[in-house]
mmCIF file of N, CA and C in Angstrom:
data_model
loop_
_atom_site.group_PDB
_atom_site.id
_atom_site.type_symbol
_atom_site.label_atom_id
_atom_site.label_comp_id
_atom_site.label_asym_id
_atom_site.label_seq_id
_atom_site.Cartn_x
_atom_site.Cartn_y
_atom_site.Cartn_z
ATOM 1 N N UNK A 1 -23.992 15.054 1.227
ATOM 2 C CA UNK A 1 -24.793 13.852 1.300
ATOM 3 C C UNK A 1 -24.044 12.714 0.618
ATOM 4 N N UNK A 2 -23.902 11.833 1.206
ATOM 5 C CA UNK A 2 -23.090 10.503 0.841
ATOM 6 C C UNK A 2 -24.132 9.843 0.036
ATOM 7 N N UNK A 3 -23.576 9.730 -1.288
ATOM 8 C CA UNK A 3 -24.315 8.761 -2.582
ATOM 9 C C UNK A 3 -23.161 7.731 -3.693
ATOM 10 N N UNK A 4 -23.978 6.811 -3.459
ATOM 11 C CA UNK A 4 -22.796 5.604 -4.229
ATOM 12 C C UNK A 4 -24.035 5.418 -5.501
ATOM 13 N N UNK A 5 -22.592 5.300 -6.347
ATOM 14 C CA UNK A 5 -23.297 5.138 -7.708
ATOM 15 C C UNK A 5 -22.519 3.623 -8.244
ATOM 16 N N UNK A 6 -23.275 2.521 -8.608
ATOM 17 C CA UNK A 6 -22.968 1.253 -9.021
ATOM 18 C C UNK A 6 -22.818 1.644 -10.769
ATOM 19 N N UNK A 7 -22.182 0.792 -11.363
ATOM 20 C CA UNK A 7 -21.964 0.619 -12.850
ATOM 21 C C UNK A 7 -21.576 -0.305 -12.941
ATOM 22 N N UNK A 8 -21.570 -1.390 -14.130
ATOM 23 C CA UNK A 8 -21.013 -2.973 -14.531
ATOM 24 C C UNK A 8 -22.421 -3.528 -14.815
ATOM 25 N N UNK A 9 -22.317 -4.733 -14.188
ATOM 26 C CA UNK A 9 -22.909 -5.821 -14.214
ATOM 27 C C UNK A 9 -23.584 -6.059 -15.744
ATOM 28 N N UNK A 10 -24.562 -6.743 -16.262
ATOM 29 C CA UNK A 10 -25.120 -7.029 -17.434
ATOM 30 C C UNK A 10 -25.228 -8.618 -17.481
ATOM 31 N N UNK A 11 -25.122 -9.438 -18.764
ATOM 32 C CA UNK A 11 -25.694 -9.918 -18.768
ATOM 33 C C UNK A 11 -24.068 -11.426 -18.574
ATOM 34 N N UNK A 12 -24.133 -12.036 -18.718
ATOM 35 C CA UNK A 12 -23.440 -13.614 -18.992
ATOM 36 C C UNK A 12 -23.306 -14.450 -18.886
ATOM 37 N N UNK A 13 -22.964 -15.577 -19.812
ATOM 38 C CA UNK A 13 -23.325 -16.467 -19.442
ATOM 39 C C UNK A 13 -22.206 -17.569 -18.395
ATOM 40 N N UNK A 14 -23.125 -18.790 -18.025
ATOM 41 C CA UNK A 14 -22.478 -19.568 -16.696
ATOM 42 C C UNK A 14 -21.139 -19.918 -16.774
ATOM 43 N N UNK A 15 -20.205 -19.218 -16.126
ATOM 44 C CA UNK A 15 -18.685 -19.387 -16.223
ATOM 45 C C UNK A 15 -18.028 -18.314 -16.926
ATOM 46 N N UNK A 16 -19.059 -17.418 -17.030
ATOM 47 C CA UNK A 16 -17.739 -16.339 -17.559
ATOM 48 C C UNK A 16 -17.988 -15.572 -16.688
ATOM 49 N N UNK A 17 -17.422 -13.795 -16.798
ATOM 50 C CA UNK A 17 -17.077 -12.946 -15.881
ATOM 51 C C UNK A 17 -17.560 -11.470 -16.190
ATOM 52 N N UNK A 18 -18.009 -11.211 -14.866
ATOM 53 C CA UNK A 18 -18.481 -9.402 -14.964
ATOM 54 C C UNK A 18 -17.779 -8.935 -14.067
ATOM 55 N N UNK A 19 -17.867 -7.511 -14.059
ATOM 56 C CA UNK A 19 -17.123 -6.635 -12.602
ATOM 57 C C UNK A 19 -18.087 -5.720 -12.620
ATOM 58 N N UNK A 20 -18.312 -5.145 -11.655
ATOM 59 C CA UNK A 20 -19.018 -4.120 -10.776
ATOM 60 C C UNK A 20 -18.201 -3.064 -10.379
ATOM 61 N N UNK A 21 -18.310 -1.883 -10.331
ATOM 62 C CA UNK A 21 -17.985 -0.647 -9.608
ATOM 63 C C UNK A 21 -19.025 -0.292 -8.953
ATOM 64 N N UNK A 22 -18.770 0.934 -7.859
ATOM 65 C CA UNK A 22 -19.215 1.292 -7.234
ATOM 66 C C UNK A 22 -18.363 2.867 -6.460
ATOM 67 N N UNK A 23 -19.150 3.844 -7.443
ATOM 68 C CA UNK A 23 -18.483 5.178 -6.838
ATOM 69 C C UNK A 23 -19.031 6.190 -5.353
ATOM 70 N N UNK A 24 -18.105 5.981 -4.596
ATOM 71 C CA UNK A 24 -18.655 7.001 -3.819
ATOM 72 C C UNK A 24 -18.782 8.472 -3.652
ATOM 73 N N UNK A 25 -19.237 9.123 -3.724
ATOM 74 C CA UNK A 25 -19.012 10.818 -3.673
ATOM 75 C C UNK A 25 -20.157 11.584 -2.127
ATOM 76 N N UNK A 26 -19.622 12.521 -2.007
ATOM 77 C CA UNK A 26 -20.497 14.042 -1.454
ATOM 78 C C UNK A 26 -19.802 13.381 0.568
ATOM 79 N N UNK A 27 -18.581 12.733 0.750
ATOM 80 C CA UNK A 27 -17.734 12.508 1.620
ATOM 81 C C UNK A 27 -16.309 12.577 1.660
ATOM 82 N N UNK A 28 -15.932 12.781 2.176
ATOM 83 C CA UNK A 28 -14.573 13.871 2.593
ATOM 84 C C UNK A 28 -13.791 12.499 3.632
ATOM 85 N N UNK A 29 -14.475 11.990 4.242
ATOM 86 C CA UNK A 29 -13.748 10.837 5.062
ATOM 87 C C UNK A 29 -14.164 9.304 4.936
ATOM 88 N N UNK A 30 -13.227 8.615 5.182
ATOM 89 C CA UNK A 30 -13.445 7.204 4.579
ATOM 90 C C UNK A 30 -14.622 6.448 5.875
ATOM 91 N N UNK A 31 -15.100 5.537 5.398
ATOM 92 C CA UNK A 31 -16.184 4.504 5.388
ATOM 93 C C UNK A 31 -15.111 3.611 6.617
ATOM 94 N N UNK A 32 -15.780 2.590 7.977
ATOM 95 C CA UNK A 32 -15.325 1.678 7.961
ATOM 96 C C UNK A 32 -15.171 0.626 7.261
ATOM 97 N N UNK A 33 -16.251 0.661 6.700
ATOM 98 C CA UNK A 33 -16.150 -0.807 5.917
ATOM 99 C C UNK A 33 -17.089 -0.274 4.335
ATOM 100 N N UNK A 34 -17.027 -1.275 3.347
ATOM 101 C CA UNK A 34 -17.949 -0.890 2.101
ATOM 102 C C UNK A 34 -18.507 -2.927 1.682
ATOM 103 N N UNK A 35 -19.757 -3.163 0.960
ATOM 104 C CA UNK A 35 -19.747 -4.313 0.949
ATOM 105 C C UNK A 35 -20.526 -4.397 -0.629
ATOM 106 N N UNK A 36 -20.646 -5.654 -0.974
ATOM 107 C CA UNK A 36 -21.408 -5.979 -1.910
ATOM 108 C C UNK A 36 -22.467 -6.518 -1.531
ATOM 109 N N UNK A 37 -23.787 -6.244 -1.695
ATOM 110 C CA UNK A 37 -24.944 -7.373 -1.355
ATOM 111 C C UNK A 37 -25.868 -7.334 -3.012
ATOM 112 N N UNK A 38 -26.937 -8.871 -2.581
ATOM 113 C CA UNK A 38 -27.291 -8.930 -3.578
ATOM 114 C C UNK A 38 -28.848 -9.609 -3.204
ATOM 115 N N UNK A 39 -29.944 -9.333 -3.787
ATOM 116 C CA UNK A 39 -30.790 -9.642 -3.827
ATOM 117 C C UNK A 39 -31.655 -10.013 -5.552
ATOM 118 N N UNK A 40 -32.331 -11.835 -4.969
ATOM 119 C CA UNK A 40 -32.613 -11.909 -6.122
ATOM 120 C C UNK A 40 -34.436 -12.007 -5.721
ATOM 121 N N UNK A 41 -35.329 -12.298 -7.375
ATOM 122 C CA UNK A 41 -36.646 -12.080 -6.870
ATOM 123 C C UNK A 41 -36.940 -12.970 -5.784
ATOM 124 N N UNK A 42 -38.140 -12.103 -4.736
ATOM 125 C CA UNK A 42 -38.484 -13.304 -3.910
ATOM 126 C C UNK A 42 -37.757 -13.520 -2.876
ATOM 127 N N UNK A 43 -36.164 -13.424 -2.706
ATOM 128 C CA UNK A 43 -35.427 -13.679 -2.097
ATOM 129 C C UNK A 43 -35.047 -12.546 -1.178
ATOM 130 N N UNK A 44 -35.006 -12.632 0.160
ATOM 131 C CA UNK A 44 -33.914 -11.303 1.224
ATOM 132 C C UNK A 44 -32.931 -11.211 0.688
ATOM 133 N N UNK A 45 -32.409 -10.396 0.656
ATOM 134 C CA UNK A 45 -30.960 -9.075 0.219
ATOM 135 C C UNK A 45 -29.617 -9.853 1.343
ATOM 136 N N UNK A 46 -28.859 -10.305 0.564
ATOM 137 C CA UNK A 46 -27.864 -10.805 1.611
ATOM 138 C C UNK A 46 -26.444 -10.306 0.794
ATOM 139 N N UNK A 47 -25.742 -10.420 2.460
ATOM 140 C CA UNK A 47 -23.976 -10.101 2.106
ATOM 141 C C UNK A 47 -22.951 -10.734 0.930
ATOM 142 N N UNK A 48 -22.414 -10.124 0.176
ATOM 143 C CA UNK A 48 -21.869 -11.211 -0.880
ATOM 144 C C UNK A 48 -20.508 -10.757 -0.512
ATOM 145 N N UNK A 49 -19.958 -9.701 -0.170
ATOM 146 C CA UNK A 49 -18.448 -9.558 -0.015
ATOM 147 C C UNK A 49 -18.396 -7.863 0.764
ATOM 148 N N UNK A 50 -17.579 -8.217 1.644
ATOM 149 C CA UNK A 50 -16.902 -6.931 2.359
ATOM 150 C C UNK A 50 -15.642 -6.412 2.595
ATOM 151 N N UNK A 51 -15.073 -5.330 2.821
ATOM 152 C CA UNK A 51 -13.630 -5.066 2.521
ATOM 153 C C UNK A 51 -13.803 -4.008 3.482
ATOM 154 N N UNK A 52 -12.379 -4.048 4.606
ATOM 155 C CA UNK A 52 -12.464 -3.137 5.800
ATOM 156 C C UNK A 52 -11.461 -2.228 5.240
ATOM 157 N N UNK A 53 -11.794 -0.435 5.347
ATOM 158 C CA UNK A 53 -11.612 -0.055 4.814
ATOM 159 C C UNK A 53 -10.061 0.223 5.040
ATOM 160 N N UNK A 54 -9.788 0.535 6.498
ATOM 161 C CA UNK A 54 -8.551 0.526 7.295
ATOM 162 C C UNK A 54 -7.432 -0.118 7.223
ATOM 163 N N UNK A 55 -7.788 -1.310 7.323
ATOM 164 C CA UNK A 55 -6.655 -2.577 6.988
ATOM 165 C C UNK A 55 -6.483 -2.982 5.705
ATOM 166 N N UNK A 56 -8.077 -3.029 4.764
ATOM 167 C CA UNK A 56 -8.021 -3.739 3.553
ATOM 168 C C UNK A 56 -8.829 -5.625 3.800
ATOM 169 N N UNK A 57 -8.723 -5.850 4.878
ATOM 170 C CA UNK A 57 -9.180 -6.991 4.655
ATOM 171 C C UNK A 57 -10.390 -7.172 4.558
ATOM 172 N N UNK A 58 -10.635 -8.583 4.268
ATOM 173 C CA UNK A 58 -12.544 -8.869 3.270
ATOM 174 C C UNK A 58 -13.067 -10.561 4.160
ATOM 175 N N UNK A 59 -13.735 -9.892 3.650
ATOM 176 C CA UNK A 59 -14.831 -11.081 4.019
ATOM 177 C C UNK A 59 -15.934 -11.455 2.875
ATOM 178 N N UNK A 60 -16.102 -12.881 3.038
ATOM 179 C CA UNK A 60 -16.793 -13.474 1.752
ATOM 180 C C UNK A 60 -18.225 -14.062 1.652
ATOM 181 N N UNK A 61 -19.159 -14.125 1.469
ATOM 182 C CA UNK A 61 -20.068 -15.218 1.713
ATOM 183 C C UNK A 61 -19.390 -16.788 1.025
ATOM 184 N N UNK A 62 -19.761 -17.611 1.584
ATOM 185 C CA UNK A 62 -19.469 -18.857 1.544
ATOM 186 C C UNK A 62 -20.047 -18.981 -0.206
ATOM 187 N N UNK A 63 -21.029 -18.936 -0.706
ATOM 188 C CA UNK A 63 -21.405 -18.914 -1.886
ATOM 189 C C UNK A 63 -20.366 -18.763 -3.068
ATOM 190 N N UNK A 64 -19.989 -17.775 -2.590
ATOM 191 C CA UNK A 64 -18.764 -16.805 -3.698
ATOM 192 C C UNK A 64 -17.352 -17.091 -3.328
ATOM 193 N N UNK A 65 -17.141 -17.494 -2.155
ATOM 194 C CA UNK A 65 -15.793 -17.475 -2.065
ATOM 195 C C UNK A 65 -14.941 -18.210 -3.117
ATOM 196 N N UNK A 66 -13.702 -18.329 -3.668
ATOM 197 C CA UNK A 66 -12.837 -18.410 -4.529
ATOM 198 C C UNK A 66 -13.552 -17.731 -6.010
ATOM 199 N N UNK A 67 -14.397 -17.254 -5.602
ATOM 200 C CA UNK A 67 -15.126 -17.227 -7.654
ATOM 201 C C UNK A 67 -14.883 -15.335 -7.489
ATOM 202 N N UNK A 68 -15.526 -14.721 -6.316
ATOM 203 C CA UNK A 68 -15.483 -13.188 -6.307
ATOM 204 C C UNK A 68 -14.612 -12.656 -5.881
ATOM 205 N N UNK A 69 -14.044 -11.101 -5.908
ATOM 206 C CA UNK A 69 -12.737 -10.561 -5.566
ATOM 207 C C UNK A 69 -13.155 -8.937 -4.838
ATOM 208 N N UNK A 70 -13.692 -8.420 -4.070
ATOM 209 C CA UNK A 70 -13.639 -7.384 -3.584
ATOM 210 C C UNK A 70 -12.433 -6.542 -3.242
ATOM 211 N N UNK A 71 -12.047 -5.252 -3.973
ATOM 212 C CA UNK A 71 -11.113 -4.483 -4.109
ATOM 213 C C UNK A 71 -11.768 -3.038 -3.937
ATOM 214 N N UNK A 72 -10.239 -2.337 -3.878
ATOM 215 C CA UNK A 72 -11.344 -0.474 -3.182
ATOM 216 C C UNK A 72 -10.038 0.104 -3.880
ATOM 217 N N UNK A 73 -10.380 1.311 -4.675
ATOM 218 C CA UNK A 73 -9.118 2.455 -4.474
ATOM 219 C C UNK A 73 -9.850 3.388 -4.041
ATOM 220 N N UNK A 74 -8.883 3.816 -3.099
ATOM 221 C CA UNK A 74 -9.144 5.015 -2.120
ATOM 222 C C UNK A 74 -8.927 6.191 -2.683
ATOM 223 N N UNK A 75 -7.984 6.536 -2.849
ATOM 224 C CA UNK A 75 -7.501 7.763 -4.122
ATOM 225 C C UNK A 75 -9.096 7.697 -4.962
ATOM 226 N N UNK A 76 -9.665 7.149 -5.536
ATOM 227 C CA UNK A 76 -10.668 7.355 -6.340
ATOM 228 C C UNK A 76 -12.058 6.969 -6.198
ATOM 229 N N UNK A 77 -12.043 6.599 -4.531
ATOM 230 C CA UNK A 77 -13.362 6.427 -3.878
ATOM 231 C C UNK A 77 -14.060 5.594 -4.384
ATOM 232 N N UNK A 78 -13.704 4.462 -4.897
ATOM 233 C CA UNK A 78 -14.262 3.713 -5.886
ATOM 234 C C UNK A 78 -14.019 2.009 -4.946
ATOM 235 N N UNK A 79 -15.467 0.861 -5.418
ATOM 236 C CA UNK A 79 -15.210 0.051 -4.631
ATOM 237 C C UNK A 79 -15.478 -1.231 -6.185
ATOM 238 N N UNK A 80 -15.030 -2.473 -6.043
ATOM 239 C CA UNK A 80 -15.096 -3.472 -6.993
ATOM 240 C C UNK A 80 -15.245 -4.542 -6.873
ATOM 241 N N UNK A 81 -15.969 -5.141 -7.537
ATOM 242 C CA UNK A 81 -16.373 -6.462 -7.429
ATOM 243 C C UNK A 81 -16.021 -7.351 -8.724
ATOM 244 N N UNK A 82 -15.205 -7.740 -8.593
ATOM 245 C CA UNK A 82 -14.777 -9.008 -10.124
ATOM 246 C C UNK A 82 -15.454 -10.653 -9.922
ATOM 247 N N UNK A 83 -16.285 -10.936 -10.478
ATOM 248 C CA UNK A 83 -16.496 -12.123 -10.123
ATOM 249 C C UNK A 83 -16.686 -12.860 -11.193
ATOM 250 N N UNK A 84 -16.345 -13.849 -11.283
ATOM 251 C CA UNK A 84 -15.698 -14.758 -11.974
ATOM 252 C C UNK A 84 -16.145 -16.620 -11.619
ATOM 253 N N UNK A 85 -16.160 -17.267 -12.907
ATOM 254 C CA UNK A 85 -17.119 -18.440 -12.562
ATOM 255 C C UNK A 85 -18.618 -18.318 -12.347
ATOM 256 N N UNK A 86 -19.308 -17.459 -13.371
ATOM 257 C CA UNK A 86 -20.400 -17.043 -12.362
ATOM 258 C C UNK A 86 -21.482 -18.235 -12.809
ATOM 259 N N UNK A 87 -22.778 -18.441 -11.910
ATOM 260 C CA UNK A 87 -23.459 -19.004 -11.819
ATOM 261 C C UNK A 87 -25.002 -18.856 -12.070
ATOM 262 N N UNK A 88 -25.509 -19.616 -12.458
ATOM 263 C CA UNK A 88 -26.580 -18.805 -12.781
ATOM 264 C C UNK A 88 -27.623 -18.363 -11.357
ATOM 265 N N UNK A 89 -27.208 -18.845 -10.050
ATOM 266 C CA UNK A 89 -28.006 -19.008 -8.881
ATOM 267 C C UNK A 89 -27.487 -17.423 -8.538
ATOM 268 N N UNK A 90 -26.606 -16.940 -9.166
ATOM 269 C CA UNK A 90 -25.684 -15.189 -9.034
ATOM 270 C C UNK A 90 -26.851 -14.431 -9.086
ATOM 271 N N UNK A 91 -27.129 -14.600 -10.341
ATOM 272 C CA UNK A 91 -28.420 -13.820 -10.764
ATOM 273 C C UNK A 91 -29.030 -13.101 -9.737
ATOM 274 N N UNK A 92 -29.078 -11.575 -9.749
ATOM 275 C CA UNK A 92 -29.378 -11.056 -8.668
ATOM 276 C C UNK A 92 -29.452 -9.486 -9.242
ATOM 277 N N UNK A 93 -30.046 -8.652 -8.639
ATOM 278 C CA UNK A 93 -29.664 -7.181 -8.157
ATOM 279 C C UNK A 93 -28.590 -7.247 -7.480
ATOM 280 N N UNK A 94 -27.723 -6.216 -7.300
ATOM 281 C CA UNK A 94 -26.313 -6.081 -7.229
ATOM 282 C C UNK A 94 -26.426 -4.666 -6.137
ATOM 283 N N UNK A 95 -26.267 -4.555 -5.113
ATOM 284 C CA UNK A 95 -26.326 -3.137 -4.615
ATOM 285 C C UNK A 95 -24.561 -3.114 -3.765
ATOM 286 N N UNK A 96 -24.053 -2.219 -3.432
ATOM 287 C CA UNK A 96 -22.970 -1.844 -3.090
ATOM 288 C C UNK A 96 -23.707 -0.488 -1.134
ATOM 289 N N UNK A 97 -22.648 -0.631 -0.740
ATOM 290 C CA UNK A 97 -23.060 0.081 0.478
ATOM 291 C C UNK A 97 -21.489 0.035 1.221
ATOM 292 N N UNK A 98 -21.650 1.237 1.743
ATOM 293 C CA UNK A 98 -20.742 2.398 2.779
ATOM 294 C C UNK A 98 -21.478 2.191 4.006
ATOM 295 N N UNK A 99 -20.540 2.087 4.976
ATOM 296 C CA UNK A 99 -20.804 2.108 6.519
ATOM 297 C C UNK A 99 -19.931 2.516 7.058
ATOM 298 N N UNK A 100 -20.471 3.516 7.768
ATOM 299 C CA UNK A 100 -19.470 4.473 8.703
ATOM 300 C C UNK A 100 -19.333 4.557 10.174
ATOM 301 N N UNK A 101 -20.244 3.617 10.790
ATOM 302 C CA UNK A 101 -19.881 2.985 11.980
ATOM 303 C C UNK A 101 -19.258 2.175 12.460
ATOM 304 N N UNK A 102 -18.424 2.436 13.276
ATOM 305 C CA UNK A 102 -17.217 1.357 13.837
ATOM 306 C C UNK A 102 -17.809 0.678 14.270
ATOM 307 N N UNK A 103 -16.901 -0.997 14.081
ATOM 308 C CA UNK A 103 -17.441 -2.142 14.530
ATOM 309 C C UNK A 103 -18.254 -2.757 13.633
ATOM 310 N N UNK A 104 -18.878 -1.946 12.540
ATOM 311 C CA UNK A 104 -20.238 -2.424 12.106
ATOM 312 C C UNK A 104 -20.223 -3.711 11.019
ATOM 313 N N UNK A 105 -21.343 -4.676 11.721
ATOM 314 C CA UNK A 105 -21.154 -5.873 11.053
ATOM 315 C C UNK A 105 -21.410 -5.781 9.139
ATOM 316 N N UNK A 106 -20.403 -5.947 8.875
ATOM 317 C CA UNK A 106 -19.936 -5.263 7.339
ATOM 318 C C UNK A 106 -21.200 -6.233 6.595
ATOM 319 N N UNK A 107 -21.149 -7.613 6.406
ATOM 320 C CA UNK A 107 -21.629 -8.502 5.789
ATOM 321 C C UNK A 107 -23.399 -8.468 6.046
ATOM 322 N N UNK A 108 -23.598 -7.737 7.180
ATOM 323 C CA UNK A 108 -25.266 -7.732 7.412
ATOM 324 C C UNK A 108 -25.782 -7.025 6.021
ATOM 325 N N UNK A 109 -27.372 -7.436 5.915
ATOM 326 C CA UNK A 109 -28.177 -6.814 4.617
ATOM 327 C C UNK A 109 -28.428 -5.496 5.282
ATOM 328 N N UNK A 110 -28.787 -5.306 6.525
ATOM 329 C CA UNK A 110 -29.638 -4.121 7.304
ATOM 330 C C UNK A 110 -28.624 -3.787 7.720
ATOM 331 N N UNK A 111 -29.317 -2.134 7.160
ATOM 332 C CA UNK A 111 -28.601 -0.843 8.180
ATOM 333 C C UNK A 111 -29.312 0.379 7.011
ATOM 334 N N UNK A 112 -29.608 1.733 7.731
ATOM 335 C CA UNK A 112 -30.139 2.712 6.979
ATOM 336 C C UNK A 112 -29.057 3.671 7.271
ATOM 337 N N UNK A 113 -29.337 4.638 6.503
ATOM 338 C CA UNK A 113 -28.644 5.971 6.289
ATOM 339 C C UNK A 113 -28.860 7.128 8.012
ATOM 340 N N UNK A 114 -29.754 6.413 8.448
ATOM 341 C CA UNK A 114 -30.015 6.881 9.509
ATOM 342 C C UNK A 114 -29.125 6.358 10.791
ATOM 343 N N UNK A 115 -28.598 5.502 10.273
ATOM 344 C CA UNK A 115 -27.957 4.781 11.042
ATOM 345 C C UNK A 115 -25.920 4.377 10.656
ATOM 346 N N UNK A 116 -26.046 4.960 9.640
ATOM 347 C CA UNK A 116 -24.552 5.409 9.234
ATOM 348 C C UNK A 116 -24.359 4.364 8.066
ATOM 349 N N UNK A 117 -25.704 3.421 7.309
ATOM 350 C CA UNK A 117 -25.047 2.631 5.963
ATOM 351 C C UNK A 117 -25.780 3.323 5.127
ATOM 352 N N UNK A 118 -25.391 3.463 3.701
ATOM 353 C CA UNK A 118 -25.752 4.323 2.463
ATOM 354 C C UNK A 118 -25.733 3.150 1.791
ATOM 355 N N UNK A 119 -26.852 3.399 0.996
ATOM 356 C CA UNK A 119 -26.735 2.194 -0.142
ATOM 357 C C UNK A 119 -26.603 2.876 -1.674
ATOM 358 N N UNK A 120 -26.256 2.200 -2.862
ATOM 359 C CA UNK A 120 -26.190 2.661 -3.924
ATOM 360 C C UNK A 120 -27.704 2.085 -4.524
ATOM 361 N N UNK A 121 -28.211 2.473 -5.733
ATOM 362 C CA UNK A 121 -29.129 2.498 -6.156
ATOM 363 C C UNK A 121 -29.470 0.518 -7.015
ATOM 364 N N UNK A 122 -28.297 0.478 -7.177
ATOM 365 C CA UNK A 122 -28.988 -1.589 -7.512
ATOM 366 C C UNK A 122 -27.982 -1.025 -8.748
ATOM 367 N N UNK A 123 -27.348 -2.801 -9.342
ATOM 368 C CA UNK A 123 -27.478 -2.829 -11.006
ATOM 369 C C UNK A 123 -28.067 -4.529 -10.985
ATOM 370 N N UNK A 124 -28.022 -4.569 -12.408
ATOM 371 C CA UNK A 124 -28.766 -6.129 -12.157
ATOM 372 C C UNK A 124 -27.645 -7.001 -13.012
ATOM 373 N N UNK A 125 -27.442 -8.061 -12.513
ATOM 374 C CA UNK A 125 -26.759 -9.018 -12.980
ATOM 375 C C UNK A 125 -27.436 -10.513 -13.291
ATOM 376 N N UNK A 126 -27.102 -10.818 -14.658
ATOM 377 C CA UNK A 126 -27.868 -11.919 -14.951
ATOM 378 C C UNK A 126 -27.330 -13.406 -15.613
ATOM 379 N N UNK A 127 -27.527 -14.000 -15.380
ATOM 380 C CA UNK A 127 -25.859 -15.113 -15.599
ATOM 381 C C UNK A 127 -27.140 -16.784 -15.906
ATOM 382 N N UNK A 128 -27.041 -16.677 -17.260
ATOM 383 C CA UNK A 128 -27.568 -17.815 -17.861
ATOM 384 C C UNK A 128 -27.044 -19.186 -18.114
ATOM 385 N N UNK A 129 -27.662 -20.101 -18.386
ATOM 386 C CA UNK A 129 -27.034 -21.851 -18.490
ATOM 387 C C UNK A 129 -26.575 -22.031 -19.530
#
């Protein structure tokens, strides 16, 4: 059974920096793609960064771009998020997710386990003025 386990995030303040992990285990073969999403209260769960697993290349939400860094080691099944400059509008739950369908639009919030995306369980990130 494919389960991602998140660790990082906490608390900081506006302009400094956290990183995120995100471990995958109970899979034997790689993911097309893995992403960061984030949901804050009140708010839908949206894409913050994706990384194809094949090539390596990423994709950003417009929000984050130049401030976040999505990285993967494969050797250690492990996925990362460095972000940097943060804001206090960041402020969010933090979830990480594996998708194992080709093609699959990496950056979408939706997709179930039933359907080949696994999500990790949330961390929360909180980024004050």
């Amino acid at each position: 059974q494919v389960q991602l386990v998140e660790s990082g995030g906490g608390s900081a303040q506006a302009g400094g920096s956290l990183s995120l992990s995100c471990e995958v285990t109970g899979v034997t073969y790689s993911s097309y793609c893995m992403g960061w999403f984030r949901q804050a209260p009140e708010k839908e769960r949206e894409g913050v960064a994706a990384i194809y697993t094949g090539g390596g290349s990423t994709d950003y939400a417009d929000s984050v771009k130049g401030r976040f860094t999505i990285s993967q080691d494969n050797a250690k099944n492990t996925l990362y998020l460095q972000m940097n400059s943060l804001k206090p509008e960041d402020t969010a739950m933090y979830y990480c997710a594996a998708d194992y369908r080709a093609g699959a639009r990496c950056l979408s919030p939706h997709g179930l386990p039933t359907q080949g995306r696994y999500w990790g369980q949330g961390t929360q990130v909180t980024v004050s003025s």
